mmCIF file of C-alpha atoms and ligand atoms in Angstrom:
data_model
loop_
_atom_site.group_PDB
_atom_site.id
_atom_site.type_symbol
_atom_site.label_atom_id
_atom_site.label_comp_id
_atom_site.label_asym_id
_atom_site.label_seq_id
_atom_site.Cartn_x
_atom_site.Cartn_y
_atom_site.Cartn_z
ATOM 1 C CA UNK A 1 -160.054 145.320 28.993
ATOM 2 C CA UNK A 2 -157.720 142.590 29.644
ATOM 3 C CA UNK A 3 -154.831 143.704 32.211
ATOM 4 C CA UNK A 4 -151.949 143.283 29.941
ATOM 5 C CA UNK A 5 -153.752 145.915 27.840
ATOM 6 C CA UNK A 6 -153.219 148.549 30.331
ATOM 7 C CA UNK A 7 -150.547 151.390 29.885
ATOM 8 C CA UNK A 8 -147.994 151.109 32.275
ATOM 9 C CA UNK A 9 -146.445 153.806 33.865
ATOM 10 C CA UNK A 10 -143.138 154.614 33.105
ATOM 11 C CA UNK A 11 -141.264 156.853 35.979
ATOM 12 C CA UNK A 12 -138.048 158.789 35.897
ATOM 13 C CA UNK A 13 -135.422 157.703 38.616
ATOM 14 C CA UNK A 14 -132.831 161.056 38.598
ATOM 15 C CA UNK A 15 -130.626 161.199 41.050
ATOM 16 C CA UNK A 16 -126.455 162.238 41.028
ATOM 17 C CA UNK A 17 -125.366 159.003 39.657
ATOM 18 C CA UNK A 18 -127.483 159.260 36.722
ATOM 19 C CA UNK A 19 -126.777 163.436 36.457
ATOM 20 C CA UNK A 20 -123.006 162.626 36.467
ATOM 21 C CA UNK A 21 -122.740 159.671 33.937
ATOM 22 C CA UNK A 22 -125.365 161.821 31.927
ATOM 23 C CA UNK A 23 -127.790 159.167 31.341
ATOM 24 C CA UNK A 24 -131.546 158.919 31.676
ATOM 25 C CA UNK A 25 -133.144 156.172 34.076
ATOM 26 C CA UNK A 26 -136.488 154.764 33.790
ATOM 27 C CA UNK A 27 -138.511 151.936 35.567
ATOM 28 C CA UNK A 28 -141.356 150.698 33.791
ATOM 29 C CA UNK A 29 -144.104 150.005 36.454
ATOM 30 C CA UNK A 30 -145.353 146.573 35.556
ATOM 31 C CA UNK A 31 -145.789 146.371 39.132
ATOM 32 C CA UNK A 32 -148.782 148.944 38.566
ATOM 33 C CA UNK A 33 -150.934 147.063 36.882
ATOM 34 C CA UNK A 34 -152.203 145.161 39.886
ATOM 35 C CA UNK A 35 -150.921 145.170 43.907
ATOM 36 C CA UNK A 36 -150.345 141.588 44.572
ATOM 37 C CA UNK A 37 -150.026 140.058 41.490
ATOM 38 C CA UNK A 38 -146.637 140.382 39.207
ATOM 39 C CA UNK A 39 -147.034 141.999 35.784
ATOM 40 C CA UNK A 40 -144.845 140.125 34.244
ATOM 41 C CA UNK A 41 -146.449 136.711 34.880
ATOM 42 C CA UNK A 42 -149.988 138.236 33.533
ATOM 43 C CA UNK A 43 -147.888 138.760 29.851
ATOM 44 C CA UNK A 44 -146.489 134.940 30.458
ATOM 45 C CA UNK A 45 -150.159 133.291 31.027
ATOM 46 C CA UNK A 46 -151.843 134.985 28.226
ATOM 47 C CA UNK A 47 -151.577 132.802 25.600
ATOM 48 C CA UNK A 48 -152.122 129.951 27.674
ATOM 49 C CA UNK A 49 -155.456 131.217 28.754
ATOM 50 C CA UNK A 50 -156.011 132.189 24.807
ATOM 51 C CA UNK A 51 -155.370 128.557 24.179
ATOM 52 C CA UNK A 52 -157.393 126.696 27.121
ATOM 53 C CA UNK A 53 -160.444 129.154 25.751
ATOM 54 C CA UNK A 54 -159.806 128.272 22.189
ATOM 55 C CA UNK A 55 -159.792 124.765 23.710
ATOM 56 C CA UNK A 56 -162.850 125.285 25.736
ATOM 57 C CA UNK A 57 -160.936 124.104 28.891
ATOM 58 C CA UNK A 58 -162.399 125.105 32.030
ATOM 59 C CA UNK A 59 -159.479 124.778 34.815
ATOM 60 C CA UNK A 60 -156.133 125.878 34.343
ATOM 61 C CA UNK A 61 -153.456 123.652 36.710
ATOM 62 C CA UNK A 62 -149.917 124.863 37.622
ATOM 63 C CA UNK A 63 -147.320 124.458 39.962
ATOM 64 C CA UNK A 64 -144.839 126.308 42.555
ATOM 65 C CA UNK A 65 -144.135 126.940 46.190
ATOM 66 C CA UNK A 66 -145.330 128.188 49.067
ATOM 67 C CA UNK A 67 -144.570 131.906 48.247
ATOM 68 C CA UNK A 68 -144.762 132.133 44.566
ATOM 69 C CA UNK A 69 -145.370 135.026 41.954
ATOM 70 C CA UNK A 70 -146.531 132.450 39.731
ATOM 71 C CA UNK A 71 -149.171 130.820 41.179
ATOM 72 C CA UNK A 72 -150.920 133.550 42.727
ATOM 73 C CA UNK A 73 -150.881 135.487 39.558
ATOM 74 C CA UNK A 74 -152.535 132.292 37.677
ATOM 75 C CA UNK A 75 -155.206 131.912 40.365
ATOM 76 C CA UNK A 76 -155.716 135.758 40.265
ATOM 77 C CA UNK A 77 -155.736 135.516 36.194
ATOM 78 C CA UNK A 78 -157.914 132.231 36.008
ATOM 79 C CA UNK A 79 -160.405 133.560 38.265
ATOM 80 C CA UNK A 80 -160.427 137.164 36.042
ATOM 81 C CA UNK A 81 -161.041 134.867 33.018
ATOM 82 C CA UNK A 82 -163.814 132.733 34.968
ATOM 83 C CA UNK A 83 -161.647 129.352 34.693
ATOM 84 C CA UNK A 84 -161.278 127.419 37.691
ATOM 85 C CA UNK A 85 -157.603 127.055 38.840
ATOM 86 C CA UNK A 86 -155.926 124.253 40.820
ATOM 87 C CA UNK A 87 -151.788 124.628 42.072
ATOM 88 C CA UNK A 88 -149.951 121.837 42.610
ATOM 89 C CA UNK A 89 -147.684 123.126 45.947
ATOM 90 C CA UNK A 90 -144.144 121.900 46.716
ATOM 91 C CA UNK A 91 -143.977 120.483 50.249
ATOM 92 C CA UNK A 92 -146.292 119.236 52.563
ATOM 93 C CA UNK A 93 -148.948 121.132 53.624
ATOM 94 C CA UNK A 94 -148.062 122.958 56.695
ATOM 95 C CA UNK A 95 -150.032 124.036 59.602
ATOM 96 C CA UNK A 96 -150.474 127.681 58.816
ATOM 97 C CA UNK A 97 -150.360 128.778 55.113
ATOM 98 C CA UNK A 98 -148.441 131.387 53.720
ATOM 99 C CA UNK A 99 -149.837 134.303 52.568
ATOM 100 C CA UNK A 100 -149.339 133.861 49.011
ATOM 101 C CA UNK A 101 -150.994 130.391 49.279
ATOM 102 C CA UNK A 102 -154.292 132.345 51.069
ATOM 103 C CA UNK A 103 -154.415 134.978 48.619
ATOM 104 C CA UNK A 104 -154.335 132.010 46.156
ATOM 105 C CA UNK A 105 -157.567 130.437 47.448
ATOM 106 C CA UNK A 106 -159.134 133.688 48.262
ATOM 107 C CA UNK A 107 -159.111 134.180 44.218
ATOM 108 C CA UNK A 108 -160.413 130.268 43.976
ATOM 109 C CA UNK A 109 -157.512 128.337 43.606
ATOM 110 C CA UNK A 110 -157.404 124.424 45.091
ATOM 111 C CA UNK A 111 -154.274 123.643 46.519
ATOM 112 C CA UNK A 112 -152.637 120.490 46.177
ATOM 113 C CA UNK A 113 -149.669 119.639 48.219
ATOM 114 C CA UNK A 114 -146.967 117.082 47.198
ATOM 115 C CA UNK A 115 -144.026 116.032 48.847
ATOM 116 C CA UNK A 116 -140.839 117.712 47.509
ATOM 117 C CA UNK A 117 -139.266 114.444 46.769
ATOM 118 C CA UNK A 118 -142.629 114.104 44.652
ATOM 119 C CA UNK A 119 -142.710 117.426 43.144
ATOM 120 C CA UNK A 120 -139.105 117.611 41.879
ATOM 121 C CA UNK A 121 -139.601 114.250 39.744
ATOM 122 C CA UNK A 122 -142.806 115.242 38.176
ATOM 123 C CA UNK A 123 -141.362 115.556 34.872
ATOM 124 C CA UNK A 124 -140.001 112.439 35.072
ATOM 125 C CA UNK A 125 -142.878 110.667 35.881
ATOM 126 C CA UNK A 126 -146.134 110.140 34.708
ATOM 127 C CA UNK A 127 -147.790 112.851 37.208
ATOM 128 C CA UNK A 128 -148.964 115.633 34.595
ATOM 129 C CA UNK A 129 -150.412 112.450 32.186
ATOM 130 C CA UNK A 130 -152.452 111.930 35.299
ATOM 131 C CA UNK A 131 -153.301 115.045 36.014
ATOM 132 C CA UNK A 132 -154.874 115.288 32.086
ATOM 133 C CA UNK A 133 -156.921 112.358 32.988
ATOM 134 C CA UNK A 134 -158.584 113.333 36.267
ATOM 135 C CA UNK A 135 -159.023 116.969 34.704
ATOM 136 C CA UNK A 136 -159.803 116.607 30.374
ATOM 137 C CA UNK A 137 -161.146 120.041 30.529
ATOM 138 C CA UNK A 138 -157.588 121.650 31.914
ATOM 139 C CA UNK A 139 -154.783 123.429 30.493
ATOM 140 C CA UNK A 140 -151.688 122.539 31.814
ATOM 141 C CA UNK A 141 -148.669 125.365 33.163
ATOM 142 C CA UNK A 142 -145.291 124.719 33.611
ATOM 143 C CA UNK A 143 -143.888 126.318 36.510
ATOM 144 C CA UNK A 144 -143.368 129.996 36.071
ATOM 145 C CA UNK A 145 -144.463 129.578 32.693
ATOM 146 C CA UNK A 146 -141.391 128.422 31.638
ATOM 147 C CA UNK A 147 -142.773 127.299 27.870
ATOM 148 C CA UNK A 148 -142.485 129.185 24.275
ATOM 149 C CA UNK A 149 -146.061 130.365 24.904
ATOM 150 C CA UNK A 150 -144.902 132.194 28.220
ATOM 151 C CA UNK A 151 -142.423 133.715 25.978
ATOM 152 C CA UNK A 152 -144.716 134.525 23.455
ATOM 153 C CA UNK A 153 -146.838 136.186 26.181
ATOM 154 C CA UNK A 154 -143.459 137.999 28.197
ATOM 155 C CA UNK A 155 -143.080 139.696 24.202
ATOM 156 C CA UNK A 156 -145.733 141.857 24.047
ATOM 157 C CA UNK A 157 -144.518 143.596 27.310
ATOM 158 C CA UNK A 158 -142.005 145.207 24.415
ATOM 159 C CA UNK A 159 -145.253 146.813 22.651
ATOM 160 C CA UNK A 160 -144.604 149.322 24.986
ATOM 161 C CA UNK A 161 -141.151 150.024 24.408
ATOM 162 C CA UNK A 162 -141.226 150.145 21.009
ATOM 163 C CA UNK A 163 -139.255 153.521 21.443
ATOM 164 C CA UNK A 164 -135.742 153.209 19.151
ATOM 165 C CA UNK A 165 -134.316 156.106 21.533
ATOM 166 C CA UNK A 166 -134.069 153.283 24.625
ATOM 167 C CA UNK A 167 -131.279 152.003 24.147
ATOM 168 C CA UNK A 168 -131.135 149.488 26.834
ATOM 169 C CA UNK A 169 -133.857 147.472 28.552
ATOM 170 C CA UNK A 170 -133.142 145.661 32.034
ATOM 171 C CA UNK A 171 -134.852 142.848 33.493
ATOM 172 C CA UNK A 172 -134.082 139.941 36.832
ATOM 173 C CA UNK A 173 -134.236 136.824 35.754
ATOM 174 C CA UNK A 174 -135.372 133.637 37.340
ATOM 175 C CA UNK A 175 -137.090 131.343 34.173
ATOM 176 C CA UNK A 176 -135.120 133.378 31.583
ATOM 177 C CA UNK A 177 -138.876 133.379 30.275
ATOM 178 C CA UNK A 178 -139.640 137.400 30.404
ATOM 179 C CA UNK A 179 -135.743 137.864 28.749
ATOM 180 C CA UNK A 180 -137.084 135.619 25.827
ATOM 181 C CA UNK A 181 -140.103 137.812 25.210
ATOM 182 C CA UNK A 182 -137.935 140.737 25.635
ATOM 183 C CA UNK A 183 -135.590 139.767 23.070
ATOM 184 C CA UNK A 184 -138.032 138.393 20.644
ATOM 185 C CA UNK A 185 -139.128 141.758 20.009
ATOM 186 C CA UNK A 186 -136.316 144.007 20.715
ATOM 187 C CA UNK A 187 -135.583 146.640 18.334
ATOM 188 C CA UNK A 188 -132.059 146.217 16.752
ATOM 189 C CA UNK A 189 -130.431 148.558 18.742
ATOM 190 C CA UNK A 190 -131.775 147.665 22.344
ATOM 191 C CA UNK A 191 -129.577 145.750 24.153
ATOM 192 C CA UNK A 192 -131.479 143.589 26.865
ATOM 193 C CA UNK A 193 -129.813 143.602 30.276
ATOM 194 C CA UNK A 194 -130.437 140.061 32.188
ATOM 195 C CA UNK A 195 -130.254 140.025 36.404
ATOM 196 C CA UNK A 196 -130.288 136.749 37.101
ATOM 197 C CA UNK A 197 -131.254 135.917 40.690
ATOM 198 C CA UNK A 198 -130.307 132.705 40.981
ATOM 199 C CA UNK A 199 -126.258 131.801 41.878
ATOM 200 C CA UNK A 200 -124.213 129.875 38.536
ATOM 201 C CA UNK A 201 -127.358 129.960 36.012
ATOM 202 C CA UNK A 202 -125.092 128.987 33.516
ATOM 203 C CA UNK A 203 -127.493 127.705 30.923
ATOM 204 C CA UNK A 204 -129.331 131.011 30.451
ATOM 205 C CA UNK A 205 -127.936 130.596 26.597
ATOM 206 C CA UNK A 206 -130.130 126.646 26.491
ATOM 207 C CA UNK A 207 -133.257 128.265 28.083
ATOM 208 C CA UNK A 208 -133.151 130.775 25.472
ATOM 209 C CA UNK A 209 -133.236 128.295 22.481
ATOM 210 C CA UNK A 210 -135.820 126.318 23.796
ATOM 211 C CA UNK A 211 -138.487 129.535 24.472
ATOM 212 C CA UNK A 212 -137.071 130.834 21.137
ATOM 213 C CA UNK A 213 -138.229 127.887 19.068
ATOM 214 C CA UNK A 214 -135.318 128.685 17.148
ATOM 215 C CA UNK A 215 -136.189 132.172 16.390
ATOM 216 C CA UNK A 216 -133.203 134.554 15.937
ATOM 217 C CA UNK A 217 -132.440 137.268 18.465
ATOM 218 C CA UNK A 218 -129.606 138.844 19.701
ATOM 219 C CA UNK A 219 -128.298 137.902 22.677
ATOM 220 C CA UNK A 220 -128.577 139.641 25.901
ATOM 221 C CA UNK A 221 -125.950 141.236 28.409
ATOM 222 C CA UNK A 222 -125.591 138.970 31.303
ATOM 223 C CA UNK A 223 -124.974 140.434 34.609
ATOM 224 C CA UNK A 224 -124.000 137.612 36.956
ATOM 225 C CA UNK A 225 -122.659 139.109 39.987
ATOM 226 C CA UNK A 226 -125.578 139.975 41.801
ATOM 227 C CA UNK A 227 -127.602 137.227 43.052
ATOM 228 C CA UNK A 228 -126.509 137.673 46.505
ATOM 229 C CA UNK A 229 -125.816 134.183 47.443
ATOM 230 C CA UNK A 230 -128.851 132.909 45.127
ATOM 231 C CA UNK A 231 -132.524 132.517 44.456
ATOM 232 C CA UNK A 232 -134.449 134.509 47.617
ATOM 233 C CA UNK A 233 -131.329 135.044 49.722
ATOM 234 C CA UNK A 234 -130.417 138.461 50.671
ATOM 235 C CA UNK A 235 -128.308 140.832 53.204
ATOM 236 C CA UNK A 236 -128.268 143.717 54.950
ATOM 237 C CA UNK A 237 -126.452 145.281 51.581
ATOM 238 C CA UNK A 238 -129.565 144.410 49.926
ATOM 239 C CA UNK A 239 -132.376 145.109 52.270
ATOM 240 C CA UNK A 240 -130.774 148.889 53.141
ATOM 241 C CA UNK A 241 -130.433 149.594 49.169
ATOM 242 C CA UNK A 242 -134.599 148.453 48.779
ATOM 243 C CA UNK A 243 -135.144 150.690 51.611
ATOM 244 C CA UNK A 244 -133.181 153.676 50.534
ATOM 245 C CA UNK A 245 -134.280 153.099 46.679
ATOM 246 C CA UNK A 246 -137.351 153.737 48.228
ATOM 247 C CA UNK A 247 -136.679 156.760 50.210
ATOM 248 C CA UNK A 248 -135.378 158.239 47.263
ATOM 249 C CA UNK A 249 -137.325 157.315 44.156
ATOM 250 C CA UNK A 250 -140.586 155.780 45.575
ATOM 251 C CA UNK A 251 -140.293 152.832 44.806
ATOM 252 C CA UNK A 252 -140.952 149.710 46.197
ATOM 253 C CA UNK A 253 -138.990 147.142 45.238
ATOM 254 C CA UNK A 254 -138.582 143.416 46.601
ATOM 255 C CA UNK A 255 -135.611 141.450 47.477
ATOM 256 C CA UNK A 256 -136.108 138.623 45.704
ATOM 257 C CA UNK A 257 -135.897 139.752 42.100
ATOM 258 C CA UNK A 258 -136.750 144.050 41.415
ATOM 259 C CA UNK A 259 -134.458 144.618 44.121
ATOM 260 C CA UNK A 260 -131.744 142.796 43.025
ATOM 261 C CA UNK A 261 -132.399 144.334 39.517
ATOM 262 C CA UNK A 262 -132.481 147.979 40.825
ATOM 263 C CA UNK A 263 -129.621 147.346 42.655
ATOM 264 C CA UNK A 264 -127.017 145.679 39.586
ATOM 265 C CA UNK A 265 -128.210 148.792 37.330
ATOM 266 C CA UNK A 266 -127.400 151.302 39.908
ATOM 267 C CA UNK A 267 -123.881 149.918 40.566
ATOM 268 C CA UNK A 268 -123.422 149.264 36.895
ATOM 269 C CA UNK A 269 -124.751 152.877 36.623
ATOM 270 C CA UNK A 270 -122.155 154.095 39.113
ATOM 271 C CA UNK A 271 -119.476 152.024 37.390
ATOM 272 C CA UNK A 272 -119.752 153.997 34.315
ATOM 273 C CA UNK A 273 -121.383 150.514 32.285
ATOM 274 C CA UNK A 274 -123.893 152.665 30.426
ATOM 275 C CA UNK A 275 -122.616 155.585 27.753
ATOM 276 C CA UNK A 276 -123.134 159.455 28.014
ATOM 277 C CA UNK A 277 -126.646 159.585 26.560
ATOM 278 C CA UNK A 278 -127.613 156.156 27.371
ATOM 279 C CA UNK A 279 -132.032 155.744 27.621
ATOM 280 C CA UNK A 280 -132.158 153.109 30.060
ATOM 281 C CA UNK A 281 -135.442 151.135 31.241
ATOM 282 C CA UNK A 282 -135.707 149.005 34.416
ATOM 283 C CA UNK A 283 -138.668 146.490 34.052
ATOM 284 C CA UNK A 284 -140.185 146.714 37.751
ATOM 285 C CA UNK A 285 -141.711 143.327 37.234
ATOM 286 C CA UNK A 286 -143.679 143.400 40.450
ATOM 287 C CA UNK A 287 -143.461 140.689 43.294
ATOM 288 C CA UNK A 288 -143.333 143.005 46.384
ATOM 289 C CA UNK A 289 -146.033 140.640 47.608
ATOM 290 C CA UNK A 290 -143.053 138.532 48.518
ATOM 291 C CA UNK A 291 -141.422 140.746 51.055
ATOM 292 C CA UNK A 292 -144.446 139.821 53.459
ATOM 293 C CA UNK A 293 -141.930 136.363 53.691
ATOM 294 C CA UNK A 294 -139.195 138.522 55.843
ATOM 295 C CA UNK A 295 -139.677 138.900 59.198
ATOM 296 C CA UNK A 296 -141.479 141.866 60.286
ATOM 297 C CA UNK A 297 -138.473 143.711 61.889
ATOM 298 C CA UNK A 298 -137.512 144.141 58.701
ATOM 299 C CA UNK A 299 -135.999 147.601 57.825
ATOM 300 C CA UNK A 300 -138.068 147.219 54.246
ATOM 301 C CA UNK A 301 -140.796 148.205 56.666
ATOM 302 C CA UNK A 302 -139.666 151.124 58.464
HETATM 303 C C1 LIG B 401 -141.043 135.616 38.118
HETATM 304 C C2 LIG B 401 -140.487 136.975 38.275
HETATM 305 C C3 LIG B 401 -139.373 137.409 37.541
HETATM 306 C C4 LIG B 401 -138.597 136.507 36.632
HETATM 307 O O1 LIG B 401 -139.297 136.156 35.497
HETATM 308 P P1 LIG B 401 -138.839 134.908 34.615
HETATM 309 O O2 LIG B 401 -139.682 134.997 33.418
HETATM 310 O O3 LIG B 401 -139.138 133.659 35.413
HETATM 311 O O4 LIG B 401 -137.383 135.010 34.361
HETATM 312 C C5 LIG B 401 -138.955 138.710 37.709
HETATM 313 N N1 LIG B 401 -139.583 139.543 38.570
HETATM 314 C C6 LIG B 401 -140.637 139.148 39.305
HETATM 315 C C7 LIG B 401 -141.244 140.103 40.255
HETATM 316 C C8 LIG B 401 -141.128 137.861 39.175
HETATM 317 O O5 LIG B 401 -142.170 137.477 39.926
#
């Protein structure tokens, strides 16, 4: 049974924000399906593993840095399917690796390092061409899976939620990827709530036309205020709601994307956003594996 097949669970958060505003509160555990690797980036990389099958590829090559969801949920994937994986690393390699970068190899992934001055022209260069010519036999990933096919993949998370009494479905956002699939097959009265994490990601609107193909949809609710300063940055603010979300609801979060999620839909809870009667689901995506990248004092680990 392949991962993405498995029924995630789906938990009840109650507590008197969500008794007075009358509305019911749900996070779907995508973070369930496996400990270290997201569950959202297993629903991105399934069709590209379909296709490098189909194409009888045997290595799958992808990019990101040192502490990515991405990667180590390829090399955990690739390895599940039996296709080698190789990630191409921002930065030079440094003297001890991260832990994301060891669980990486520990599920067979080479690791390539590349200069960041490299790695942020690759598109403009020649680099992936080259890569297609040392390795025929590989299927190529953008970063994060940032492609229609990621989409594609991120839309059958919804097969799930194909319940017309939700009537809204939240989600961080760092790609825009997952909202694509979301909103590809939303029901016509679901109205997709996007978290972005990063600061000014003004061109969520471009993304979403380029993983749509030019498929209708409808488009989402865009809440832009809570990136907290931008992509992996965080305060106390942050790091005491994770730890008291926890306390509460048991439920790990992590500060780089859930958290941040969690955290918009409670205020926006608390602000009265969603209607008497309002069915709301909070995609718990995963990535707590990235809260081993704050220091150790951290109060996430109390
Ligand atoms: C990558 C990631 C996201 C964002 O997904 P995109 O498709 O890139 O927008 C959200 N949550 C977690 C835990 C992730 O790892």
């Amino acid at each position: 049974m392949l991962p993405i097949d498995i029924v995630f669970p789906i938990n009840e958060i109650k507590n008197q924000f969500t008794d007075s505003m009358d509305i019911e509160l749900y996070a779907a555990r995508l973070d369930q399906i496996h400990s270290i690797v997201s569950g959202n980036k297993l629903y991105k990389l399934h069709y590209f593993i379909e296709e490098a099958k189909a194409c009888n590829h045997n290595t799958i090559i992808t990019f990101g840095g040192a502490y990515s969801n991405h990667l180590v949920a390829t090399a955990w994937y690739s390895n599940y399917h039996g296709l080698k994986s190789i990630g191409i690393i921002r930065g030079e390699k440094p003297d001890s690796l991260s832990h994301t970068l060891i669980d990486c190899m520990s599920y067979n992934m080479e690791l390539i390092f590349i200069p960041r001055e490299q790695y942020a022209q690759i598109d403009k260069t020649d680099y992936i061409q080259q890569l297609k010519t040392k390795y025929p036999d590989s299927t190529v990933i953008p970063e994060g899976g940032y492609h229609p096919l990621g989409a594609k993949g991120a839309s059958l998370i919804m097969n799930q939620l194909k319940d017309s009494t939700i009537t809204h479905i939240c989600t961080a956002v760092g790609s825009a990827t997952t909202l694509a699939g979301l909103l590809q097959n939303a029901e016509v009265n679901q109205k997709i709530v996007a978290v972005p994490v990063i600061k000014n990601m003004t061109d969520i609107p471009e993304r979403l036309t380029y993983l749509h193909q030019n498929k209708q949809f409808n488009p989402p609710v865009i809440l832009d205020n809570y990136h907290f300063g931008g992509y992996a940055k965080y305060d106390d603010n942050l790091l005491n709601f994770i730890y008291d979300f926890n306390k509460d609801h048991q439920i790990i979060s992590d500060f780089v994307y859930t958290g941040k999620m969690f955290f918009a839909v409670m205020d926006q809870v608390k602000k009265g956003y969603f209607k008497k009667g309002s069915k709301v689901i909070c995609l718990h995506t995963g990535g707590t594996q990235g809260n081993f990248s704050l220091p150790s004092t951290s109060i996430i680990f109390k």
